[in-house]
PDB file of C-alpha atoms in Angstrom:
ATOM      1  CA  UNK A  12     -49.863 149.117-266.859  1.00  0.00           C
ATOM      2  CA  UNK A  13     -49.540 152.138-264.579  1.00  0.00           C
ATOM      3  CA  UNK A  14     -47.083 151.250-261.809  1.00  0.00           C
ATOM      4  CA  UNK A  15     -44.894 153.430-259.600  1.00  0.00           C
ATOM      5  CA  UNK A  16     -42.182 152.179-257.241  1.00  0.00           C
ATOM      6  CA  UNK A  17     -40.652 154.581-254.755  1.00  0.00           C
ATOM      7  CA  UNK A  18     -38.697 153.967-251.551  1.00  0.00           C
ATOM      8  CA  UNK A  19     -39.748 150.325-251.400  1.00  0.00           C
ATOM      9  CA  UNK A  20     -43.461 151.088-251.875  1.00  0.00           C
ATOM     10  CA  UNK A  21     -45.381 150.031-254.978  1.00  0.00           C
ATOM     11  CA  UNK A  22     -48.455 151.736-256.447  1.00  0.00           C
ATOM     12  CA  UNK A  23     -50.396 149.973-259.207  1.00  0.00           C
ATOM     13  CA  UNK A  24     -53.491 151.619-260.674  1.00  0.00           C
ATOM     14  CA  UNK A  25     -56.227 148.970-260.651  1.00  0.00           C
ATOM     15  CA  UNK A  26     -59.989 148.849-261.096  1.00  0.00           C
ATOM     16  CA  UNK A  27     -62.560 146.455-259.673  1.00  0.00           C
ATOM     17  CA  UNK A  28     -66.269 145.923-260.198  1.00  0.00           C
ATOM     18  CA  UNK A  29     -69.147 145.347-257.844  1.00  0.00           C
ATOM     19  CA  UNK A  30     -71.339 143.335-260.200  1.00  0.00           C
ATOM     20  CA  UNK A  31     -74.888 142.382-259.242  1.00  0.00           C
ATOM     21  CA  UNK A  32     -77.272 139.776-260.628  1.00  0.00           C
ATOM     22  CA  UNK A  33     -80.594 139.444-258.843  1.00  0.00           C
ATOM     23  CA  UNK A  34     -79.645 139.479-255.131  1.00  0.00           C
ATOM     24  CA  UNK A  35     -76.090 138.226-255.677  1.00  0.00           C
ATOM     25  CA  UNK A  36     -72.658 139.856-256.044  1.00  0.00           C
ATOM     26  CA  UNK A  37     -69.977 138.483-258.400  1.00  0.00           C
ATOM     27  CA  UNK A  38     -66.656 137.617-256.715  1.00  0.00           C
ATOM     28  CA  UNK A  39     -63.485 135.862-257.835  1.00  0.00           C
ATOM     29  CA  UNK A  40     -61.595 133.351-255.707  1.00  0.00           C
ATOM     30  CA  UNK A  41     -57.832 133.131-256.112  1.00  0.00           C
ATOM     31  CA  UNK A  42     -55.755 129.954-255.918  1.00  0.00           C
ATOM     32  CA  UNK A  43     -54.795 130.811-252.345  1.00  0.00           C
ATOM     33  CA  UNK A  44     -58.460 131.134-251.304  1.00  0.00           C
ATOM     34  CA  UNK A  45     -58.811 134.954-251.229  1.00  0.00           C
ATOM     35  CA  UNK A  46     -62.067 136.461-252.516  1.00  0.00           C
ATOM     36  CA  UNK A  47     -62.023 139.722-254.476  1.00  0.00           C
ATOM     37  CA  UNK A  48     -63.950 141.823-256.990  1.00  0.00           C
ATOM     38  CA  UNK A  49     -63.248 141.165-260.689  1.00  0.00           C
ATOM     39  CA  UNK A  50     -61.086 143.737-262.442  1.00  0.00           C
ATOM     40  CA  UNK A  51     -57.431 144.397-263.094  1.00  0.00           C
ATOM     41  CA  UNK A  52     -54.715 146.862-263.989  1.00  0.00           C
ATOM     42  CA  UNK A  53     -55.333 150.078-265.868  1.00  0.00           C
ATOM     43  CA  UNK A  54     -53.198 150.590-268.977  1.00  0.00           C
ATOM     44  CA  UNK A  55     -51.562 153.916-269.817  1.00  0.00           C
ATOM     45  CA  UNK A  56     -54.093 156.245-271.471  1.00  0.00           C
ATOM     46  CA  UNK A  57     -57.178 154.302-270.312  1.00  0.00           C
ATOM     47  CA  UNK A  58     -59.880 155.764-268.122  1.00  0.00           C
ATOM     48  CA  UNK A  59     -61.046 153.705-265.149  1.00  0.00           C
ATOM     49  CA  UNK A  60     -64.335 152.903-266.911  1.00  0.00           C
ATOM     50  CA  UNK A  61     -62.589 151.838-270.130  1.00  0.00           C
ATOM     51  CA  UNK A  62     -60.164 149.631-268.207  1.00  0.00           C
ATOM     52  CA  UNK A  63     -62.964 148.026-266.206  1.00  0.00           C
ATOM     53  CA  UNK A  64     -65.006 147.261-269.330  1.00  0.00           C
ATOM     54  CA  UNK A  65     -61.881 145.740-270.979  1.00  0.00           C
ATOM     55  CA  UNK A  66     -60.988 143.650-267.918  1.00  0.00           C
ATOM     56  CA  UNK A  67     -64.508 142.275-267.514  1.00  0.00           C
ATOM     57  CA  UNK A  68     -64.754 141.527-271.245  1.00  0.00           C
ATOM     58  CA  UNK A  69     -61.425 139.623-271.002  1.00  0.00           C
ATOM     59  CA  UNK A  70     -62.330 137.758-267.801  1.00  0.00           C
ATOM     60  CA  UNK A  71     -66.057 137.138-268.269  1.00  0.00           C
ATOM     61  CA  UNK A  72     -66.443 137.357-272.064  1.00  0.00           C
ATOM     62  CA  UNK A  73     -69.341 139.772-271.725  1.00  0.00           C
ATOM     63  CA  UNK A  74     -70.068 143.470-272.192  1.00  0.00           C
ATOM     64  CA  UNK A  75     -70.935 145.464-269.069  1.00  0.00           C
ATOM     65  CA  UNK A  76     -72.480 148.805-268.225  1.00  0.00           C
ATOM     66  CA  UNK A  77     -70.611 150.963-265.717  1.00  0.00           C
ATOM     67  CA  UNK A  78     -73.075 152.664-263.394  1.00  0.00           C
ATOM     68  CA  UNK A  79     -70.979 154.722-260.966  1.00  0.00           C
ATOM     69  CA  UNK A  80     -67.790 155.012-258.961  1.00  0.00           C
ATOM     70  CA  UNK A  81     -68.189 153.483-255.509  1.00  0.00           C
ATOM     71  CA  UNK A  82     -64.770 153.604-253.892  1.00  0.00           C
ATOM     72  CA  UNK A  83     -61.226 154.829-254.318  1.00  0.00           C
ATOM     73  CA  UNK A  84     -58.734 153.032-252.074  1.00  0.00           C
ATOM     74  CA  UNK A  85     -54.977 152.868-251.715  1.00  0.00           C
ATOM     75  CA  UNK A  86     -53.330 149.689-250.408  1.00  0.00           C
ATOM     76  CA  UNK A  87     -49.701 148.800-249.845  1.00  0.00           C
ATOM     77  CA  UNK A  88     -47.974 145.529-249.071  1.00  0.00           C
ATOM     78  CA  UNK A  89     -50.325 143.364-251.122  1.00  0.00           C
ATOM     79  CA  UNK A  90     -47.797 142.070-253.647  1.00  0.00           C
ATOM     80  CA  UNK A  91     -48.569 138.389-253.064  1.00  0.00           C
ATOM     81  CA  UNK A  92     -52.325 138.941-253.363  1.00  0.00           C
ATOM     82  CA  UNK A  93     -52.036 141.222-256.400  1.00  0.00           C
ATOM     83  CA  UNK A  94     -49.990 138.604-258.263  1.00  0.00           C
ATOM     84  CA  UNK A  95     -52.304 135.665-257.480  1.00  0.00           C
ATOM     85  CA  UNK A  96     -54.207 133.993-260.293  1.00  0.00           C
ATOM     86  CA  UNK A  97     -58.002 133.694-260.166  1.00  0.00           C
ATOM     87  CA  UNK A  98     -59.072 130.081-259.984  1.00  0.00           C
ATOM     88  CA  UNK A  99     -62.848 130.470-260.182  1.00  0.00           C
ATOM     89  CA  UNK A 100     -65.656 132.980-260.462  1.00  0.00           C
ATOM     90  CA  UNK A 101     -68.746 132.727-258.315  1.00  0.00           C
ATOM     91  CA  UNK A 102     -72.030 134.529-257.801  1.00  0.00           C
TER      92      UNK A 102
END
């Protein structure tokens, strides 16, 4: 996992997917009722695409094709959300 802590701030390198099927988008719902895109933490030495394929294979038990990068975002103060456990997947 790539994680940096400095002056009380935490940076964790994560990837997420916008996955489509027909006219639907795949989302995950955490135990505390937050919705988010499937994905996870990037391991040292992995590219974003490699990490995303690994995470989706682990979470969905399926191979995926990565089309393109849509967004790069930096968030802080989301410790509680980042540590939540997905409870269900939904299209």
